[in-house]
Short mmCIF file of C-alpha atoms in Angstrom, two decimals:
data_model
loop_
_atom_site.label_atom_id
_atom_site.label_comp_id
_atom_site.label_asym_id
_atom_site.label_seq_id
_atom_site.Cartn_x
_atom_site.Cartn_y
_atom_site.Cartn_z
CA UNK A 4 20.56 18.99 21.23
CA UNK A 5 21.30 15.48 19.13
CA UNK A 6 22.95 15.60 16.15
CA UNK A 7 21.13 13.98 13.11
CA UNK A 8 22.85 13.23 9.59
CA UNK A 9 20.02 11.94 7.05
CA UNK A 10 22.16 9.64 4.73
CA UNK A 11 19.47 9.27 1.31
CA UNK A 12 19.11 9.21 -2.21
CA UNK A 13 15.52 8.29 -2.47
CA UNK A 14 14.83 12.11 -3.72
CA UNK A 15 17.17 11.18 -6.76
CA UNK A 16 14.57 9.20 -8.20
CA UNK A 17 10.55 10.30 -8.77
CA UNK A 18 7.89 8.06 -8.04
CA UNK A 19 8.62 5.61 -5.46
CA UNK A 20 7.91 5.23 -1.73
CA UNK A 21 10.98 5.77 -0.28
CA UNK A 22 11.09 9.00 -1.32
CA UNK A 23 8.01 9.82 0.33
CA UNK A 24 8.79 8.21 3.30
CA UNK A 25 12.27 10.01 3.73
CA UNK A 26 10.63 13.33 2.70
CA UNK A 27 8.00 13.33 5.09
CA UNK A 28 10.19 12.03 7.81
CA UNK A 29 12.82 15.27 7.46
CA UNK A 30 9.84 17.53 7.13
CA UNK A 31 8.26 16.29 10.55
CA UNK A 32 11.74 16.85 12.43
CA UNK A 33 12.43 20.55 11.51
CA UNK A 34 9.10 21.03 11.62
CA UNK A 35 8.24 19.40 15.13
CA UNK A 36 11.41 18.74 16.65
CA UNK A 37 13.84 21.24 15.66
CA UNK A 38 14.29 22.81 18.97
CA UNK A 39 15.70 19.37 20.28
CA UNK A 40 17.24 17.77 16.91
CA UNK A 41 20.10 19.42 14.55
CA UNK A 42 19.28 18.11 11.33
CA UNK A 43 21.59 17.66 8.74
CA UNK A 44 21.41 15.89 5.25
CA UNK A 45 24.29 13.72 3.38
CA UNK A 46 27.27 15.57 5.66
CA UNK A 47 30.00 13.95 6.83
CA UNK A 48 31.00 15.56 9.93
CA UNK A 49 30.55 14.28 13.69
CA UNK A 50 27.01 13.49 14.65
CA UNK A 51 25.32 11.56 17.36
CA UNK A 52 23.39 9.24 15.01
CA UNK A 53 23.54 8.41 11.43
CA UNK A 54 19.97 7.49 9.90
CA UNK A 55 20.76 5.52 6.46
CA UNK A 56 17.85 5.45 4.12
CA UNK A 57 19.28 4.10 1.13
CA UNK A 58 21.73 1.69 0.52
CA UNK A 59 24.02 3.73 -1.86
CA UNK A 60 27.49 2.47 -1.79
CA UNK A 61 29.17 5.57 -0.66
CA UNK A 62 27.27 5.63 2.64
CA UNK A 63 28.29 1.77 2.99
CA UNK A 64 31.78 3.15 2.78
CA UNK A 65 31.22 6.16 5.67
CA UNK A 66 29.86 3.70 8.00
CA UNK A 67 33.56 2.68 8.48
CA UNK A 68 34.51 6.31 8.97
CA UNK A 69 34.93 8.12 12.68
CA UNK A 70 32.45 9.81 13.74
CA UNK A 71 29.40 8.31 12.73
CA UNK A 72 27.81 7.56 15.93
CA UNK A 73 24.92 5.67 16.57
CA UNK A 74 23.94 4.04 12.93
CA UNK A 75 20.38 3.64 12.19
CA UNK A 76 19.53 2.13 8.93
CA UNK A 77 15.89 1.98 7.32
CA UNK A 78 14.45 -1.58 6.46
CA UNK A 79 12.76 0.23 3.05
CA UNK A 80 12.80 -2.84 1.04
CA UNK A 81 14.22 -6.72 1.50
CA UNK A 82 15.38 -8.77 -1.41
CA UNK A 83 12.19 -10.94 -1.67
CA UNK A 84 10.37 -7.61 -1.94
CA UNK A 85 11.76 -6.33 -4.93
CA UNK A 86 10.87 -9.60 -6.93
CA UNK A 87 8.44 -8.57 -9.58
CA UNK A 88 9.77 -4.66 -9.45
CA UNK A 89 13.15 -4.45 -11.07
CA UNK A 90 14.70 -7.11 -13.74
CA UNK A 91 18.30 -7.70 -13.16
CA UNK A 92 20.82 -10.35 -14.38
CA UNK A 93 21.02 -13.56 -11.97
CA UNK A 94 24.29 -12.44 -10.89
CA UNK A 95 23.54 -9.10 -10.79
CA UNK A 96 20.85 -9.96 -8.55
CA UNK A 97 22.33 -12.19 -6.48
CA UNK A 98 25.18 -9.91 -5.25
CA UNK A 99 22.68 -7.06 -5.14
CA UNK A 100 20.82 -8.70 -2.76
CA UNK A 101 24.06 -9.91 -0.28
CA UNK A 102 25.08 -6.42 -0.40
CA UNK A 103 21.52 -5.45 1.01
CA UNK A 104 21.91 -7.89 3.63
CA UNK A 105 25.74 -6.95 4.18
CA UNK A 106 24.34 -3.59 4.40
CA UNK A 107 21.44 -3.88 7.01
CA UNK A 108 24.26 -5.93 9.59
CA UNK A 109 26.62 -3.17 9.60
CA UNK A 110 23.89 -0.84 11.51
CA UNK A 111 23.85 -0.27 14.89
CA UNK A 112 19.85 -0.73 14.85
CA UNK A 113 16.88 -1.20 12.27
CA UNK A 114 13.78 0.32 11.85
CA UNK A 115 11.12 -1.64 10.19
CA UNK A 116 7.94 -0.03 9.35
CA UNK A 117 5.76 -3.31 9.63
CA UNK A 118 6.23 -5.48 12.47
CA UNK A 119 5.95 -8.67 10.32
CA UNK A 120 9.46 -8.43 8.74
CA UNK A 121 11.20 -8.48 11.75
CA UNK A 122 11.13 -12.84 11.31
CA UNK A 123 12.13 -11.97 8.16
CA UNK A 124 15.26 -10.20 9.19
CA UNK A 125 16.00 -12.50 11.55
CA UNK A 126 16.31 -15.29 9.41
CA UNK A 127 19.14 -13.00 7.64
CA UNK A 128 21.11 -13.61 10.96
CA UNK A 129 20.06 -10.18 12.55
CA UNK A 130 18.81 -9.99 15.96
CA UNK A 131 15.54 -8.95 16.93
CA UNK A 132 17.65 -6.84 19.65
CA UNK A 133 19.02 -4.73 16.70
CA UNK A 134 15.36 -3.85 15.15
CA UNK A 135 12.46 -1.68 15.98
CA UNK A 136 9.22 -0.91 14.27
CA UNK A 137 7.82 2.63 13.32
CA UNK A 138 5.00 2.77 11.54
CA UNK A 139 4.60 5.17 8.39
CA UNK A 140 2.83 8.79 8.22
CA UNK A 141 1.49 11.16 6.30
CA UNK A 142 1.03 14.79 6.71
CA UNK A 143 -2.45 15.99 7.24
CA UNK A 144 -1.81 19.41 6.29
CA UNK A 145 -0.70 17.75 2.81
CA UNK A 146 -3.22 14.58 2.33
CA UNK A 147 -6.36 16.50 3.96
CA UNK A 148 -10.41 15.23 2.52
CA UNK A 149 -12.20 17.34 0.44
CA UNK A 150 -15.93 17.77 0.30
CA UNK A 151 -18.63 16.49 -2.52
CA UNK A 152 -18.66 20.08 -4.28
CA UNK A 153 -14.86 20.34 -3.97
CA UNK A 154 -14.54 16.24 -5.29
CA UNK A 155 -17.11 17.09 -8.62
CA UNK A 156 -14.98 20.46 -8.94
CA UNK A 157 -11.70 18.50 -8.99
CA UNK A 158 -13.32 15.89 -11.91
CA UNK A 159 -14.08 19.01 -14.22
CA UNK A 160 -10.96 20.76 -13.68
CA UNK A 161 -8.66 17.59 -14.14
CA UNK A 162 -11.34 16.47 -17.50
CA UNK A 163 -12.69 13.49 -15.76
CA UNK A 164 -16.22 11.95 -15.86
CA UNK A 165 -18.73 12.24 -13.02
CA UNK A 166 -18.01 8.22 -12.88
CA UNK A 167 -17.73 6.08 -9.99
CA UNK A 168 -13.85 6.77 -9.75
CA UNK A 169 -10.96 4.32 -8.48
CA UNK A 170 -7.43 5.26 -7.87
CA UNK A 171 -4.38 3.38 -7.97
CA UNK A 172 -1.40 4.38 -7.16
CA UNK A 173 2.69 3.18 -7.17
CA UNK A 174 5.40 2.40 -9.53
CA UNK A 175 3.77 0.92 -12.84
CA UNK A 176 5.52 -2.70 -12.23
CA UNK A 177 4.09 -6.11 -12.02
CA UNK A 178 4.68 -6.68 -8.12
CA UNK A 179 1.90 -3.44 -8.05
CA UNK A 180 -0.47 -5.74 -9.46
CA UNK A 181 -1.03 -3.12 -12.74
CA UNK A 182 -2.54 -5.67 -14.51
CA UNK A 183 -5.19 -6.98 -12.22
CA UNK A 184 -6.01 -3.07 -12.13
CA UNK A 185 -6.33 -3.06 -16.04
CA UNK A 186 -8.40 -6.03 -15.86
CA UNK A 187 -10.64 -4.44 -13.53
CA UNK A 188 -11.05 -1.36 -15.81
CA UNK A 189 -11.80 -3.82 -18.91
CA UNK A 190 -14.01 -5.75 -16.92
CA UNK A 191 -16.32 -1.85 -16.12
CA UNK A 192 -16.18 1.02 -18.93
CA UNK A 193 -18.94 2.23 -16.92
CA UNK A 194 -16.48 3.20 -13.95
CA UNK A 195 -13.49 5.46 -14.20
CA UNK A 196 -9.88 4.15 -13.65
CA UNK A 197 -6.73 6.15 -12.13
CA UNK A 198 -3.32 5.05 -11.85
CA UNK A 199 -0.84 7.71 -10.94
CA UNK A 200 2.72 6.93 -10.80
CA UNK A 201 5.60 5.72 -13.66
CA UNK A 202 8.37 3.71 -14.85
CA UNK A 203 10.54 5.09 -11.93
CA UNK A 204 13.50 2.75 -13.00
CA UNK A 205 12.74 2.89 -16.42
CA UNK A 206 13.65 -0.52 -19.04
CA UNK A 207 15.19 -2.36 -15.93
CA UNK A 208 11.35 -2.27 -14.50
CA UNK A 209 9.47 -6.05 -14.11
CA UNK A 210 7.01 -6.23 -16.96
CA UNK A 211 8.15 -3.02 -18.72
CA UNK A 212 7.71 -3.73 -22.13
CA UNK A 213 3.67 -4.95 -22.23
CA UNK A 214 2.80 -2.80 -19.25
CA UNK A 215 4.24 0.66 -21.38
CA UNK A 216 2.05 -0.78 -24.29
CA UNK A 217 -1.04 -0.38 -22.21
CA UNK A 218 0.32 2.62 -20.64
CA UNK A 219 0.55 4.42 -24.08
CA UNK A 220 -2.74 2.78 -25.48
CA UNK A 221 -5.20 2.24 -22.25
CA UNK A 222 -8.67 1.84 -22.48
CA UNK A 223 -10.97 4.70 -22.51
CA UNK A 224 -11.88 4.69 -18.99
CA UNK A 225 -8.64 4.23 -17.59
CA UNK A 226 -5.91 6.84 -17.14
CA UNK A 227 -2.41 7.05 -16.67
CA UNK A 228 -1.29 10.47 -16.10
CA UNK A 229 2.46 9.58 -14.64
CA UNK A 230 4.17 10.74 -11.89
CA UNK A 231 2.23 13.13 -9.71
CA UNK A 232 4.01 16.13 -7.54
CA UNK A 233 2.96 15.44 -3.98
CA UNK A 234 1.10 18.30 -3.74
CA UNK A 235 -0.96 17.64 -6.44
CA UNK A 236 -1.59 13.97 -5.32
CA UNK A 237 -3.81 14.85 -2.91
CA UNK A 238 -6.66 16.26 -5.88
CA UNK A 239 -6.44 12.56 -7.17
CA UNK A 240 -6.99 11.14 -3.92
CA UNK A 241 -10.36 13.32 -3.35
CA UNK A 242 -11.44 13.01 -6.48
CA UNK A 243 -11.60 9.25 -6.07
CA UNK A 244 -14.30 6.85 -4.47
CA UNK A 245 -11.78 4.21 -3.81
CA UNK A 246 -8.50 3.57 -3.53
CA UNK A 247 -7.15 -0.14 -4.98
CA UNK A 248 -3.88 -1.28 -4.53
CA UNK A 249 -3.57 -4.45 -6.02
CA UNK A 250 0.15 -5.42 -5.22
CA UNK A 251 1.50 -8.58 -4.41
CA UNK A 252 4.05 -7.92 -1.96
CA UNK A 253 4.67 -4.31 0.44
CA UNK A 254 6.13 -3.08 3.59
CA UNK A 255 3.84 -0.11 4.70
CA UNK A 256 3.04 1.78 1.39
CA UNK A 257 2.71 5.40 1.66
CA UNK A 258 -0.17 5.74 -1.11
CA UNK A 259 -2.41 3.60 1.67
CA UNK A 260 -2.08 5.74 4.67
CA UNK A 261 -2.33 9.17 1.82
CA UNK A 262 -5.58 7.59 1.02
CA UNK A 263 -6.34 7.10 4.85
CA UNK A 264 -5.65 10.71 5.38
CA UNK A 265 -7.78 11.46 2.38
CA UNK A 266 -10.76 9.73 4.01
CA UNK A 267 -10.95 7.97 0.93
CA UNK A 268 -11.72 4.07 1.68
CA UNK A 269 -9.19 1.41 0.66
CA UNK A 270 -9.44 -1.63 -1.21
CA UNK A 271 -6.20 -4.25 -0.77
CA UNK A 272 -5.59 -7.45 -1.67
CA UNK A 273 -5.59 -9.60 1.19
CA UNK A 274 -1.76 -10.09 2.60
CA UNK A 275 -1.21 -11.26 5.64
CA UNK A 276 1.46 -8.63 6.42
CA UNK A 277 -1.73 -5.65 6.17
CA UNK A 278 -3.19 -7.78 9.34
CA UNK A 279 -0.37 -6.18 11.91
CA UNK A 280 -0.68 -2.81 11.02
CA UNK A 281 -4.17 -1.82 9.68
CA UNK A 282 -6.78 -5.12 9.81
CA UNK A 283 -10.27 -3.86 9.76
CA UNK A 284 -9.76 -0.87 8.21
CA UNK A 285 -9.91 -1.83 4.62
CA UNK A 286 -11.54 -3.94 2.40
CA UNK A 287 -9.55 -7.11 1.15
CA UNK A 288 -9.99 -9.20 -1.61
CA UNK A 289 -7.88 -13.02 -2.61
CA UNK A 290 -7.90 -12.09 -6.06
CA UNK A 291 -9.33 -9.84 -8.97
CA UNK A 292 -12.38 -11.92 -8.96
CA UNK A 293 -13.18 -10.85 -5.36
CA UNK A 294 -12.34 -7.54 -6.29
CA UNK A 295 -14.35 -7.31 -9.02
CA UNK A 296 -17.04 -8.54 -6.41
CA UNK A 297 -16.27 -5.94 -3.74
CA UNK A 298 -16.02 -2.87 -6.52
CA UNK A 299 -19.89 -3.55 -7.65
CA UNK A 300 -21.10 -4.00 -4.27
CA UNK A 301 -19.21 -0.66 -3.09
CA UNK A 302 -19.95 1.62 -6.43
CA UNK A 303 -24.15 0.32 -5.73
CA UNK A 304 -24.14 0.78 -1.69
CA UNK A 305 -23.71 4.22 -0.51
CA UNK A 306 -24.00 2.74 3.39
CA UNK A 307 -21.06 0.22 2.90
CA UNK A 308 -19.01 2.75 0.97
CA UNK A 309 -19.35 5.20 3.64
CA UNK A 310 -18.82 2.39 6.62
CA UNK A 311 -15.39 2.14 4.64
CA UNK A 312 -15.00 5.56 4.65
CA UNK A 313 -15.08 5.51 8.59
CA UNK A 314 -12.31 3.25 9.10
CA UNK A 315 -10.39 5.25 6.76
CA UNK A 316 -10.68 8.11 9.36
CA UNK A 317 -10.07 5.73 12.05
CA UNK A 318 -6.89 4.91 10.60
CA UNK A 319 -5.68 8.56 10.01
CA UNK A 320 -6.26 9.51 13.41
CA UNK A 321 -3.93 6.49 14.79
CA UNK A 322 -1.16 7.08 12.26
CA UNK A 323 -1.01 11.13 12.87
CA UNK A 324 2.18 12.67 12.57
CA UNK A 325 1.57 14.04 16.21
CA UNK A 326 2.02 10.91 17.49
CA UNK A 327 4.77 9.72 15.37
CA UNK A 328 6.88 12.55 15.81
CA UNK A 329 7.00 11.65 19.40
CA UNK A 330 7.66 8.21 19.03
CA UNK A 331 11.01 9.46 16.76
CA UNK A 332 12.25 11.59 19.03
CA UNK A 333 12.05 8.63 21.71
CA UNK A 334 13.94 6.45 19.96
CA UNK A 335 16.64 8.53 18.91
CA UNK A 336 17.07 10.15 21.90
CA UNK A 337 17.58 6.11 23.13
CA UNK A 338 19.70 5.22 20.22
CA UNK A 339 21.85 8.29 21.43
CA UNK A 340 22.06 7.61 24.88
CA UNK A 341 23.19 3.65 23.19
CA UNK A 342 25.81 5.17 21.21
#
């Protein structure tokens, strides 16, 4: 039976896709794999691999210590990624992001959950020996569809209008592209706006200040109703007749393939790093313009809402946790043979 230690902190803080991502990988292991994997989480005694999820300074520290085996660390983020989330100090910055960096080339190997940042890492001096790509997951049993009647029940019970309804979801930060989604809501009272998620990192967050003033005053068609519990998350999803996620810059976010699972069609802006892991199964727009443009032609045409709706489900079915959990177990059986 390997030996597993799950090194994270990504539960420490609410909100962000990390977390989700960590949670949901622990919860497919013990509840797939846990006849062939001994899990443990933040333990520092022998083990066959060590899977680093966040870059806390203390697990920098044990990766010198005996005993670690096989290190695996978890490409979550890269510092051009987290421009337009946090605001640091220049120099605060600057050695944040060589410690990233310092931290990613003292693994053993890298997983990457979107093929396209593996150039990226490279050009950090890291082979493309040391890196593999995973895609994300969801779990169905968590992020299932729901029905029309179940949908208008939902509205009533959470006070919302029987409105064309779009969801957004993620930190509230500028790289999120929050204010092309308040734009879009300003732009059509006659639709209803959703954004669930917070000010995960609080004052230190990109745009804080004027994004916590519309937060606190929105317009009266758009709501903010903070951080959701992840089991409640899926009511906002099927209540919804898209999902929008405006950001600027992502790796594989979670809230995409929780809308997937939804069946609820997706809206993106149009990044080329999408096109390797889910082209044509979204919508994608250059710019709020376009997806102003997309939004009418979706909320007036039932047939190209529900073509949209299909390669939602298409995408579910690909990214299933069945298949992912054997694609884990693969590699860290490999990564243990390696070590």
């Amino acid at each position: 039976m390997l030996k597993i230690t799950m090194f994270s902190a990504a539960d420490s803080v609410k909100g962000q896709g990390v977390g989700s991502v960590y949670t949901e990988l622990v919860r497919l292991l013990k509840s797939r794999e846990s006849d062939q994997i001994a899990l443990q989480i933040n333990k520092y005694g022998r083990s066959d691999i060590s899977h680093y999820h966040t870059v806390n300074f203390p697990f920098y520290l044990s990766t010198f210590m005996p005993g670690r085996g096989r290190k695996i660390g978890f490409v979550h983020f890269l510092p051009e990624t987290l421009e337009g989330s946090l605001k640091l100090p220049k120099i605060v910055k600057a050695v944040f992001y060589r410690y990233v960096i310092a931290f990613y080339k003292r693994m053993d190997q890298l997983v990457v959950v979107n093929p396209s940042f593996i150039p990226k890492l490279e050009a950090y001096g890291i082979s493309r020996d040391k890196i593999t790509y995973i895609p994300n997951f969801v779990s169905a049993a968590t992020f299932h569809p729901a029905d029309e009647a179940q949908k208008q029940l939902l509205r009533t019970q959470y006070h919302y209008p029987a409105k064309f309804t779009i969801l957004g979801s993620g930190q509230v930060q500028v790289r999120k592209g929050v204010f092309d989604f308040i734009e879009l809501a300003k732009r059509h009272p006659e639709m209803q706006f959703i954004w669930t998620g917070g000010f995960s990192f609080g004052r230190i967050t990109d745009g804080y200040e004027e994004l916590k003033r519309v937060v606190d005053n929105p317009p009266a068609n758009l709501s903010f109703p903070g951080i959701i519990d992840r089991d409640k998350l899926v009511d906002y999803y099927n209540m919804a007749d898209l999902f929008l996620l405006p950001s600027y810059n992502e790796l594989f976010p979670m809230s995409v393939l929780e809308a997937f699972s939804t069946h609820t069609p997706v809206l993106l802006r149009d990044l080329d790093l999408y096109h390797a892991i889910i082209k044509g199964d979204y919508a994608a727009a250059k710019d709020v313009d376009e997806m102003d443009q997309i939004i009418l032609k979706l909320s007036t045409d039932s047939q190209a809402l529900m073509a949209l709706q299909e390669k939602a489900k298409h995408a579910a079915d690909y990214y299933s946790e069945e298949r992912l959990a054997k694609i884990w177990l693969q590699f860290y059986t490999e990564q243990a043979r390696k070590g």
